[in-house]
Short mmCIF file of C-alpha atoms and ligand atoms in Angstrom, two decimals:
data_model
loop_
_atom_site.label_atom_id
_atom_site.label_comp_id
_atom_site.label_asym_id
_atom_site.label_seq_id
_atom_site.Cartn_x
_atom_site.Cartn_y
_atom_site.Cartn_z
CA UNK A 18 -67.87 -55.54 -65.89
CA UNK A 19 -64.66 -57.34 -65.52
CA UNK A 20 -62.35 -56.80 -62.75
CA UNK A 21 -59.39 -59.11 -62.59
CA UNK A 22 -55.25 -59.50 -61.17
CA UNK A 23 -52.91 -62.11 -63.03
CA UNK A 24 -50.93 -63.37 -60.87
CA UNK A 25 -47.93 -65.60 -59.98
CA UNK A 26 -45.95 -64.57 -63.17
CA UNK A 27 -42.95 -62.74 -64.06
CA UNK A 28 -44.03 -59.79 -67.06
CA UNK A 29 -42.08 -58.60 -69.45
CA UNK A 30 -43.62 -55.13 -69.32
CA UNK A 31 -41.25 -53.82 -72.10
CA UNK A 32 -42.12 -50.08 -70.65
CA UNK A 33 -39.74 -47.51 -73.17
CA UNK A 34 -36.80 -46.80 -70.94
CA UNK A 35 -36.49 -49.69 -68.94
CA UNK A 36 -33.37 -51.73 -69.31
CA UNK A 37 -33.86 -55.59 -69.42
CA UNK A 38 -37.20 -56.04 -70.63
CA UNK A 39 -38.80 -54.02 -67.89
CA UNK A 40 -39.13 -57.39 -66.40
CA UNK A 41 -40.77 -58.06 -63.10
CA UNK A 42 -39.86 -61.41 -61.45
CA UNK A 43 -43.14 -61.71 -58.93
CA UNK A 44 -45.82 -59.69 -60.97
CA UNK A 45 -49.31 -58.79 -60.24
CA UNK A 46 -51.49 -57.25 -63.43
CA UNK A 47 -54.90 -55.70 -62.48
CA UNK A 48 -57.09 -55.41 -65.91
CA UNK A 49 -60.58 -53.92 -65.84
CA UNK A 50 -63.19 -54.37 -68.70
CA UNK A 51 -60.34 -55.52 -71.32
CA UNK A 52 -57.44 -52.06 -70.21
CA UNK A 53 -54.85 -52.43 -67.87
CA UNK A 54 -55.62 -50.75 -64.62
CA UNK A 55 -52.13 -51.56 -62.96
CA UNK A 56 -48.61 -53.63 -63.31
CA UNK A 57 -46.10 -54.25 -60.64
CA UNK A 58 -44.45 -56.17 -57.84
CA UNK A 59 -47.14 -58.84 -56.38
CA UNK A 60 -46.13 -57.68 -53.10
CA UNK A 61 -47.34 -53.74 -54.24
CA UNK A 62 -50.30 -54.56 -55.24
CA UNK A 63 -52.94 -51.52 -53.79
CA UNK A 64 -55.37 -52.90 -51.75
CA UNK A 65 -57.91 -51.43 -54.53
CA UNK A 66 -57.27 -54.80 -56.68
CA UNK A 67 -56.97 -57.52 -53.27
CA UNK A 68 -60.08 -58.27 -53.58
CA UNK A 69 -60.42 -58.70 -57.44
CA UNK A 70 -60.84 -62.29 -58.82
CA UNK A 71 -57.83 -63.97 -58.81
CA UNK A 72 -55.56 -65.54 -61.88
CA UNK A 73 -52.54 -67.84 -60.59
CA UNK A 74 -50.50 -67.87 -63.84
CA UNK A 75 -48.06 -70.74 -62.29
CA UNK A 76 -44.86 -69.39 -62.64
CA UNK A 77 -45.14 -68.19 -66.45
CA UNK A 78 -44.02 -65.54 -68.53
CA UNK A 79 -46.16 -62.67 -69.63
CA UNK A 80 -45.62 -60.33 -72.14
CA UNK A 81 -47.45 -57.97 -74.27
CA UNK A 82 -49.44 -59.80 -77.11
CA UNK A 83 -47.04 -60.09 -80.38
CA UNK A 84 -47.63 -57.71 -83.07
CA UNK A 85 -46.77 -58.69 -86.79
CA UNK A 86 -46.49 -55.58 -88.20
CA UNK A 87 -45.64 -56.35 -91.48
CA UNK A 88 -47.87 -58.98 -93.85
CA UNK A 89 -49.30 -60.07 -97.06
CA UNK A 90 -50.76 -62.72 -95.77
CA UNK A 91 -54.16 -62.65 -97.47
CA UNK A 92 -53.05 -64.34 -101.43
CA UNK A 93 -54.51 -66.77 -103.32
CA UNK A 94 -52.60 -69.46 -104.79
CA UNK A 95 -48.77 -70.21 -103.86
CA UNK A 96 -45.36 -70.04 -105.27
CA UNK A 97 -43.80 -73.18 -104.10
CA UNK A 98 -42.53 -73.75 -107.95
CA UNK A 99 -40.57 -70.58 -108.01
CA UNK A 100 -38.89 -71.46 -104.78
CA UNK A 101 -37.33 -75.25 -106.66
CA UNK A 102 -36.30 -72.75 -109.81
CA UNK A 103 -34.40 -70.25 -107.21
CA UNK A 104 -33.12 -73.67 -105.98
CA UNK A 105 -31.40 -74.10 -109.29
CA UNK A 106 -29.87 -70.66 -110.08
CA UNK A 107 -33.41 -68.09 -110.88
CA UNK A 108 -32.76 -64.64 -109.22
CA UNK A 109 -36.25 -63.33 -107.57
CA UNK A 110 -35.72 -60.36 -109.94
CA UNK A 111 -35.57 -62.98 -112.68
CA UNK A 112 -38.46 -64.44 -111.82
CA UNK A 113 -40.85 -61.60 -111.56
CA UNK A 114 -39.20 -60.33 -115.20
CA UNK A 115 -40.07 -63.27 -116.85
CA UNK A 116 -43.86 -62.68 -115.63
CA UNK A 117 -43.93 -64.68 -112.26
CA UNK A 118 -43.25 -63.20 -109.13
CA UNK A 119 -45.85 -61.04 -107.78
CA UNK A 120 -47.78 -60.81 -110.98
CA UNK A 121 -48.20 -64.90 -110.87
CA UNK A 122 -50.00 -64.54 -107.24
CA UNK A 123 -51.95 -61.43 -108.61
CA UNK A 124 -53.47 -64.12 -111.30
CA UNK A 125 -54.33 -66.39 -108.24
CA UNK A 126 -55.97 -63.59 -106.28
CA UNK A 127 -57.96 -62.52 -109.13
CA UNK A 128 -59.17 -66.27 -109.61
CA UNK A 129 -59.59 -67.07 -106.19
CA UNK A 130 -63.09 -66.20 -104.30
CA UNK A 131 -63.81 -63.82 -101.06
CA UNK A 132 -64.25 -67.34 -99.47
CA UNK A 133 -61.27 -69.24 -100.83
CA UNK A 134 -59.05 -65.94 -100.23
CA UNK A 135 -60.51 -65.60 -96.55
CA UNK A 136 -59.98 -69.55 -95.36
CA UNK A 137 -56.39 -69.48 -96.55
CA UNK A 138 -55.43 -66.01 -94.91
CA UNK A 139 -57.03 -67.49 -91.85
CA UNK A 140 -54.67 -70.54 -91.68
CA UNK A 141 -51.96 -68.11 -91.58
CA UNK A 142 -53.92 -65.96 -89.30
CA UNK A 143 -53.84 -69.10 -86.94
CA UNK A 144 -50.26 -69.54 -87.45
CA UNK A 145 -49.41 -66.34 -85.95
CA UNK A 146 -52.15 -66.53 -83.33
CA UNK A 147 -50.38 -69.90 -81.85
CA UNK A 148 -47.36 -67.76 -81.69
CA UNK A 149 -48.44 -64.98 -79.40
CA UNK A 150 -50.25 -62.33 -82.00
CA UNK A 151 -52.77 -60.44 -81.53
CA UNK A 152 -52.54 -57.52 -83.94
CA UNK A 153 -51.53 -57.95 -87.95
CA UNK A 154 -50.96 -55.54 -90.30
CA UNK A 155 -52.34 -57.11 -93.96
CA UNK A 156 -51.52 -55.21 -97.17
CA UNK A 157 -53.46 -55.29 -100.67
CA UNK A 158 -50.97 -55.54 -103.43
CA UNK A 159 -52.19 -59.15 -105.42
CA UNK A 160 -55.15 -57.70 -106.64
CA UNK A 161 -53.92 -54.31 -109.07
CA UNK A 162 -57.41 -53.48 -109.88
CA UNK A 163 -59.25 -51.43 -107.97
CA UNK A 164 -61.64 -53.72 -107.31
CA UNK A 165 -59.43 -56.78 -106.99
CA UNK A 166 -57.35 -54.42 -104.92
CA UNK A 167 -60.76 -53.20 -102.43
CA UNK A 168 -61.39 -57.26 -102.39
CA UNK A 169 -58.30 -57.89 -100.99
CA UNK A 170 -58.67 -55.25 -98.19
CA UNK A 171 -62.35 -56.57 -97.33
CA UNK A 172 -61.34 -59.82 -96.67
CA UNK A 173 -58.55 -58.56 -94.42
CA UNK A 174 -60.94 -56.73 -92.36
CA UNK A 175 -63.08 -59.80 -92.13
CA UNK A 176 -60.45 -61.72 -90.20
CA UNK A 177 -61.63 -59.70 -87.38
CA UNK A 178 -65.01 -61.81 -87.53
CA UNK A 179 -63.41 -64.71 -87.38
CA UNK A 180 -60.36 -64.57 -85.10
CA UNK A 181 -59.81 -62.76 -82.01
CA UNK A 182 -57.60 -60.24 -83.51
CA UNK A 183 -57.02 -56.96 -84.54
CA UNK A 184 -56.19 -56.11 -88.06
CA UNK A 185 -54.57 -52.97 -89.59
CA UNK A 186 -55.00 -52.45 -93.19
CA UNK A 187 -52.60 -51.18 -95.75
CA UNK A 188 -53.24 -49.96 -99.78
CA UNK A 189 -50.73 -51.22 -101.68
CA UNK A 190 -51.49 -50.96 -104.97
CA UNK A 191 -48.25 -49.76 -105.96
CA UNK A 192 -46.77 -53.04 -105.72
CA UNK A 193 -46.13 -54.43 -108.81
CA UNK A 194 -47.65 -53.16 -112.72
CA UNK A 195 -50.00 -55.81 -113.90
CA UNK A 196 -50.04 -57.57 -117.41
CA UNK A 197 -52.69 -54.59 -118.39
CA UNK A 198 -50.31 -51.90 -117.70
CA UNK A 199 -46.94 -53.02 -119.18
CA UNK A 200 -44.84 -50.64 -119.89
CA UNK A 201 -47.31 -47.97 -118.39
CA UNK A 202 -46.51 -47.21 -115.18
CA UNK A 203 -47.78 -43.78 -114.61
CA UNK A 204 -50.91 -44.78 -116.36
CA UNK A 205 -51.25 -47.37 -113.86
CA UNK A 206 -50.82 -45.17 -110.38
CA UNK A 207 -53.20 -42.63 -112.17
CA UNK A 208 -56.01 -44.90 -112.56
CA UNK A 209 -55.54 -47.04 -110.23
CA UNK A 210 -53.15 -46.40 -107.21
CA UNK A 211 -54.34 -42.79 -106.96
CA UNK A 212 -58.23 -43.48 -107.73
CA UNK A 213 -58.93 -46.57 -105.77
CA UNK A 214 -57.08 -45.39 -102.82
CA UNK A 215 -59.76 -42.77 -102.50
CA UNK A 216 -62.20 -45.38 -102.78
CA UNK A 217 -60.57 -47.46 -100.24
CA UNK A 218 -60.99 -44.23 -98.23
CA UNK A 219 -64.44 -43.98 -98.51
CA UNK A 220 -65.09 -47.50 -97.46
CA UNK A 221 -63.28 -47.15 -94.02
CA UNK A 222 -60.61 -49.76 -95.85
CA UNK A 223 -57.19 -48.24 -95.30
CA UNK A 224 -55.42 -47.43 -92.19
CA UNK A 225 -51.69 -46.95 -94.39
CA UNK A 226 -50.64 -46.42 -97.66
CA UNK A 227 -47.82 -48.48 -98.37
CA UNK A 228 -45.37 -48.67 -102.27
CA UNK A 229 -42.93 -50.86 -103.51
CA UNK A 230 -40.01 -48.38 -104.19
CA UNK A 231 -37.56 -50.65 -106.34
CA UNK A 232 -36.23 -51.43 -109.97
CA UNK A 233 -39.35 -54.07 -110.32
CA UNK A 234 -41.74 -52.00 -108.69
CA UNK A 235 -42.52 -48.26 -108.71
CA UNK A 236 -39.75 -45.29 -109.10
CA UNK A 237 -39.77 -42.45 -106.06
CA UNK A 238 -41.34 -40.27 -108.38
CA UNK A 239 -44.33 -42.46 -108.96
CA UNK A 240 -44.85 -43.43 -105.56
CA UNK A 241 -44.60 -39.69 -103.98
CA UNK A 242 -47.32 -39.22 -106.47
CA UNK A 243 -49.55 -41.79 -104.09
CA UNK A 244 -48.12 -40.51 -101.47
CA UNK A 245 -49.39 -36.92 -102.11
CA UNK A 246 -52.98 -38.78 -102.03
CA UNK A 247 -52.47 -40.00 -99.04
CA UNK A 248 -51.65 -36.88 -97.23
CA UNK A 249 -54.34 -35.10 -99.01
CA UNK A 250 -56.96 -37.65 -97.50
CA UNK A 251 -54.74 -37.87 -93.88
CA UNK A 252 -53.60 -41.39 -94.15
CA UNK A 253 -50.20 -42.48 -92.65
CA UNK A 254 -47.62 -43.89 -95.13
CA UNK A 255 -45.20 -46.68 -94.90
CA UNK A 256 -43.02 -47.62 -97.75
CA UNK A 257 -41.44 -51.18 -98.88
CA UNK A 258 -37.93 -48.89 -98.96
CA UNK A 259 -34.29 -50.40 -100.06
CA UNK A 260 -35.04 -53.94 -100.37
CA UNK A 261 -32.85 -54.52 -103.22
CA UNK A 262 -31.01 -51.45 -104.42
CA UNK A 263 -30.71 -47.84 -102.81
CA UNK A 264 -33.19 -45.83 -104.73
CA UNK A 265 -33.56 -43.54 -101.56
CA UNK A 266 -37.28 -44.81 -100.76
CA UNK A 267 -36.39 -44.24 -96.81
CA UNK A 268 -35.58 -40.53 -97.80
CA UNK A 269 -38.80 -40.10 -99.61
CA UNK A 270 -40.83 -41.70 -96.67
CA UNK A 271 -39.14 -39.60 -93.71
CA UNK A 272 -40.40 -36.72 -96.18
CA UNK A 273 -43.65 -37.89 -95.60
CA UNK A 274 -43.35 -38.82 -91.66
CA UNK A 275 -43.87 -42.31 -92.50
CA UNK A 276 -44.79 -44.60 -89.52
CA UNK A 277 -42.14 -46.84 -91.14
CA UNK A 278 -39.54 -47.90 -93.58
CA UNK A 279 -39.23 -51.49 -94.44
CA UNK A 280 -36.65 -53.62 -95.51
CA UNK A 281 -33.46 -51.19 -95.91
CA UNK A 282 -30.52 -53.67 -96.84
CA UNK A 283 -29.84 -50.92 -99.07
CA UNK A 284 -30.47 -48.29 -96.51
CA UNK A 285 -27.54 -45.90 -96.82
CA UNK A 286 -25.20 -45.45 -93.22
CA UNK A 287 -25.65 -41.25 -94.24
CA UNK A 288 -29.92 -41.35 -94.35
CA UNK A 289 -30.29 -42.67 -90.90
CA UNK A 290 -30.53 -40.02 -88.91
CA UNK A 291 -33.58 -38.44 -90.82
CA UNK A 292 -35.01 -41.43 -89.98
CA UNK A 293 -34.63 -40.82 -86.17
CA UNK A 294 -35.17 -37.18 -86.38
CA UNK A 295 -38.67 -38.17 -88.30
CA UNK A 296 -39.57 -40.45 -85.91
CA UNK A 297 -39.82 -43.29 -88.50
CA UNK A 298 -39.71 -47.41 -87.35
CA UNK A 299 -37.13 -49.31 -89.28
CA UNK A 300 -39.20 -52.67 -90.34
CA UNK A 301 -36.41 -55.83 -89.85
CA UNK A 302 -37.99 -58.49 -92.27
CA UNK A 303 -35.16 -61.25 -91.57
CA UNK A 304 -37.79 -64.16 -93.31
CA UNK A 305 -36.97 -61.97 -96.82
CA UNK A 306 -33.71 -61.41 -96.32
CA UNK A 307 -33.01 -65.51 -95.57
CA UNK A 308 -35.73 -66.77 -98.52
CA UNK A 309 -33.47 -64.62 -100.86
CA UNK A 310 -29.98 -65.61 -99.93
CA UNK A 311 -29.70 -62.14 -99.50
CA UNK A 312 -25.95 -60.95 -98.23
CA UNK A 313 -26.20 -57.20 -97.74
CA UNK A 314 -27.19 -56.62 -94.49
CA UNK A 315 -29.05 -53.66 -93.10
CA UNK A 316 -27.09 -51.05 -91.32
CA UNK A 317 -28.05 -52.22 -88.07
CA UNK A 318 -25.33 -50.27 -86.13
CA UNK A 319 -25.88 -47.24 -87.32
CA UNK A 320 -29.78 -47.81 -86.98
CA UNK A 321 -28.76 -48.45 -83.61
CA UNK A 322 -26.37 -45.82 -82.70
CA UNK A 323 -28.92 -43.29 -83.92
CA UNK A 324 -31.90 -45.00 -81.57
CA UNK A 325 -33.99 -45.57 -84.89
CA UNK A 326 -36.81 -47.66 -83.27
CA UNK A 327 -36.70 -50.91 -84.57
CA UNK A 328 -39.33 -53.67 -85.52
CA UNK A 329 -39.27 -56.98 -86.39
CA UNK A 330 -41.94 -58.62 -88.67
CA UNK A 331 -42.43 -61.87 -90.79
CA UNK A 332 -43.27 -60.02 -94.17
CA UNK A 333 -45.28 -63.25 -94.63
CA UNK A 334 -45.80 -63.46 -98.20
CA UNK A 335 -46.33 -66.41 -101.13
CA UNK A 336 -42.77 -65.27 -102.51
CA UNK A 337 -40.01 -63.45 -100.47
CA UNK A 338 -40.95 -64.62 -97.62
CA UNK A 339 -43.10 -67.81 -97.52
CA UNK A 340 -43.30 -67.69 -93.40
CA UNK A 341 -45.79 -67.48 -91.14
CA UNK A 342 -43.60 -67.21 -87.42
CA UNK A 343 -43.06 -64.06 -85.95
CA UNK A 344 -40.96 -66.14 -83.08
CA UNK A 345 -38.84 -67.26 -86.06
CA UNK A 346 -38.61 -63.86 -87.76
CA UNK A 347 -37.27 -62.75 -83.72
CA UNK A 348 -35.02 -65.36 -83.72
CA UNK A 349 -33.54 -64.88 -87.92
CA UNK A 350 -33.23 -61.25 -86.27
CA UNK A 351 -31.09 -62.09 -83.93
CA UNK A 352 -29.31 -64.78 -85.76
CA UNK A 353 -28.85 -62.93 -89.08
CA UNK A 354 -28.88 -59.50 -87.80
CA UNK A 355 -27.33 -59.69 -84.88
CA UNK A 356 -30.51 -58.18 -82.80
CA UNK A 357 -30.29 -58.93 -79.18
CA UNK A 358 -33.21 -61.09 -77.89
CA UNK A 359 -34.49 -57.55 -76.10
CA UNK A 360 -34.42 -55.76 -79.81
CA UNK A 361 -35.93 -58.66 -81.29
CA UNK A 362 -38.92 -58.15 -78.53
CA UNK A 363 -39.36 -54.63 -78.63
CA UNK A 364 -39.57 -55.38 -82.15
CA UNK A 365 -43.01 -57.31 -81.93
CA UNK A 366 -43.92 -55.66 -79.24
CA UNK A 367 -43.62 -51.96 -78.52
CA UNK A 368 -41.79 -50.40 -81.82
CA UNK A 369 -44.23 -52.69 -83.85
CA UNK A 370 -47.28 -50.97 -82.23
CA UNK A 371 -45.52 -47.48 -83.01
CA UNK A 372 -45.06 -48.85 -86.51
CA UNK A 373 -48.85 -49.43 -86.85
CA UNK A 374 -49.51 -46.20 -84.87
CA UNK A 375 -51.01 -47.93 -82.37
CA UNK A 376 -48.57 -47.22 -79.41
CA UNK A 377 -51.01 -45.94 -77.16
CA UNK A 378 -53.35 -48.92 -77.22
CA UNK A 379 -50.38 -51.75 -77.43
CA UNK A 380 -47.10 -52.62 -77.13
CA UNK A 381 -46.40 -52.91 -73.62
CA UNK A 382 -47.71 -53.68 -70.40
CA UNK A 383 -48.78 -50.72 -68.69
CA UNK A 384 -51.80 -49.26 -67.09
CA UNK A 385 -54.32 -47.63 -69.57
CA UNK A 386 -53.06 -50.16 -72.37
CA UNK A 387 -55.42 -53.07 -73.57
CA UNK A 388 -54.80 -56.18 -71.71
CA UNK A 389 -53.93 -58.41 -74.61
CA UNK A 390 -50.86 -60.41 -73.44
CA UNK A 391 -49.05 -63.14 -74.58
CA UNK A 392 -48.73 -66.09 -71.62
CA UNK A 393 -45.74 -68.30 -72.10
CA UNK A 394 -44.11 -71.14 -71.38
CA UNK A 395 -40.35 -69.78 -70.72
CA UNK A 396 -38.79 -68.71 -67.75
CA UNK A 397 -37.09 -65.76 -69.67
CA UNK A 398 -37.87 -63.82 -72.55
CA UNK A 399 -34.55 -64.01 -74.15
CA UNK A 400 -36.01 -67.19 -74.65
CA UNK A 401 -38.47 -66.30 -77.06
CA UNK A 402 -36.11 -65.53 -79.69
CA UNK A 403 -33.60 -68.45 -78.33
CA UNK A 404 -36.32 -71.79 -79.34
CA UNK A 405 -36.49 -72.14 -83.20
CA UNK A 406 -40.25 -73.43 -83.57
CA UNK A 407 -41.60 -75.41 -81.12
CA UNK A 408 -45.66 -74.56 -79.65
CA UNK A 409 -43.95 -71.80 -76.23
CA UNK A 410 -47.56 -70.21 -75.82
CA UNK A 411 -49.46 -71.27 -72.51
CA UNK A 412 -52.46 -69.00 -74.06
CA UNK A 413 -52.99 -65.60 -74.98
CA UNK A 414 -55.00 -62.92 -72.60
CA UNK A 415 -57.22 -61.62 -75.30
CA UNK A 416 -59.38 -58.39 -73.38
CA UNK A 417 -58.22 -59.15 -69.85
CA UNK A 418 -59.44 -62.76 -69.79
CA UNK A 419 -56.94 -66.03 -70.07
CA UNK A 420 -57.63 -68.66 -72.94
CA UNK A 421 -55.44 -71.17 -71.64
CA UNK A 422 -54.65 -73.62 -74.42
N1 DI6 B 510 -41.42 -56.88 -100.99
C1 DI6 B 510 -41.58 -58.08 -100.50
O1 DI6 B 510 -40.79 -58.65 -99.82
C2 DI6 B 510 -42.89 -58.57 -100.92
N2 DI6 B 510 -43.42 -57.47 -101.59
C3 DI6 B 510 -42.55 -56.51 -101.62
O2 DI6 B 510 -42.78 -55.44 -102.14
C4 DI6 B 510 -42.77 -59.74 -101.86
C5 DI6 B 510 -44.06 -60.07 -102.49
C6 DI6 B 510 -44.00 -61.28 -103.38
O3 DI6 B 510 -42.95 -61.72 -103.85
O4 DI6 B 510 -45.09 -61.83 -103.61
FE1 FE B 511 -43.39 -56.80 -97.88
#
């Protein structure tokens, strides 16, 4: 048994509700066996927790631990040629036309072994640990067989043996038609979207189903097709929505009470409000939006106005979004979206852990939550979005105990 209080800090608590953070200047946080027992002023503290071991933070900020809640950060290979040919005029749409894109990472994936496709995830993996993460959200989606695609989602869960983190899987097979299936796209989600989704299922691999709704990936049509899987088994959906046109993706997610729609450049001022009456996270992926030169911006005011919960996530990926910061994906959202450093942390903190459907476990600091907290070293957190780069993390509280670095 573990009984301990944290200390000399100022928390973040980012409670729902709570203007400014939900910050507490002089903070005490009592954690028992890995769950928050209580947060508040130091000089509340119950006299159940005074005699607790003792952790002087020195001053530091805590929040909850970061959640990237939006990767494909297990790929084989790289695409560092496509980025010099954007360079000199390529469109990403181009690209992935003329056979690279997606489909030239999918060839990597299939090449590359468990072991190859594990140690590079990992040095990602340890990219966003250094920033603060603790939970990541990986999607298939590079392997478009099913048992490329079941790879893919075994080596995600895997991470968990090797990093002190948790991982939350998501089947996206609909992602882009391999070489096999040109030109048949409704062969393609019938043997393989549909089929090794259930497979998936049966080997405890999924925790989302997750499409790419666009011109160069799969119509609504094909994709509600998945989707009807999905409900059928009782997994959650997300769906890659209005990325680069308006093919009303978000729509056909809200339908299915997605946890979340991500992307939505595209996303039309009139759908919003479904997706606050359905409850559904609006994924900010910045790192996409800036690798793309995009210029249309989401509808963030309107996303606002109608208190859609937004996230914030790195979309880390070999081609759209070759990135593996979720402190610079918070600061390109407030930069290039015009987030406020608050949105930006509620983004990897609390709406990210409603995005994952993990709200109840993570997201802020509160008593019955986990006690996995991010210790920094800032004196506020509009500062974490503020400092482009740079190493801010004094060590994460993984399970109620400090790994100072
Ligand atoms: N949208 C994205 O941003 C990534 N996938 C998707 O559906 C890009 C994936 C890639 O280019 O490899
Ligand atoms: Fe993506």
């Amino acid at each position: 048994m573990s009984e301990r209080v944290f200390h000399a800090c100022s928390a973040a608590t980012m409670l729902v509700d709570e203007q400014d953070y939900g910050l507490i200047d002089d903070a005490a946080i009592a954690a028992k066996d890995g769950r928050i027992e209580w947060v508040g002023a130091a000089g509340n503290l119950p006299e159940l927790y005074q005699g607790w071991s003792k952790t002087d933070l020195g001053g530091a900020l805590v929040t909850p631990a970061l959640i990237d809640c939006h990767t494909h950060l297990v790929f084989g290979g790289d695409r560092s040629h496509e980025f010099s040919l954007r360079l000199v005029g390529a469109s990403y749409e181009e690209i992935a036309r003329a056979g690279g894109g997606i489909n030239s990472t999918v060839e990597a994936t299939r090449a590359a072994s468990d072991e190859e496709l594990l140690a590079s995830a990992l040095t990602r993996v340890d990219d966003l640990i250094s920033d603060g993460v603790a939970v990541i959200e990986v999607k298939s989606g590079y392997g478009l067989t099913i048992e490329h695609e079941l790879r893919m989602l075994r080596v995600a869960r895997a991470i968990e043996q090797h990093r002190p983190v948790r991982i939350c899987t998501s089947w996206l097979a609909a992602h882009a038609l391999p070489p096999e299936y040109a030109d048949a796209p409704d062969a393609y989600i019938d043997e393989v979207a549909i089929p090794g989704l259930e497979k998936a299922q049966g080997e405890g691999l999924v925790d989302a189903v997750d499409g790419f709704c666009e011109g160069i990936g799969f119509t609504p049509e094909q994709i509600r097709r998945v989707f009807e899987k999905a409900r059928e088994l009782g997994i959650p959906v997300k769906l890659h929505a209005e990325q680069l046109s308006d093919l009303k993706g978000a729509m056909l997610a809200s339908e299915f009470d997605a946890l979340s729609a991500d992307h939505l450049e595209y996303l039309a001022e009139e759908d919003v409000p479904t997706l606050a009456e359905k409850g559904v996270v609006a994924v900010m992926l910045p790192g996409a939006f800036y690798a793309l030169r995009e210029s249309k911006l989401p509808p963030i005011d309107a996303l606002r106005a109608n208190t859609v919960p937004m996230a914030v996530a790195t979309d880390s990926n070999p081609g759209s979004s070759p990135m593996s910061s979720l402190r610079l994906a918070m600061n390109m959202a407030c930069t290039l979206f015009r987030l406020t450093p608050e949105e930006a942390l509620a983004g990897t903190t609390r709406n990210a852990a409603a995005a994952l459907g993990i709200g109840s476990e993570y997201g802020s600091i509160e008593a019955g939550k986990r006690c996995d907290l991010a210790v920094w070293n800032a004196t506020h957190p509009n500062y974490l979005s503020y400092w482009i780069a740079g190493d801010l993390l004094r060590g994460p509280i993984s399970a109620g105990k400090f790994n100072e670095h």
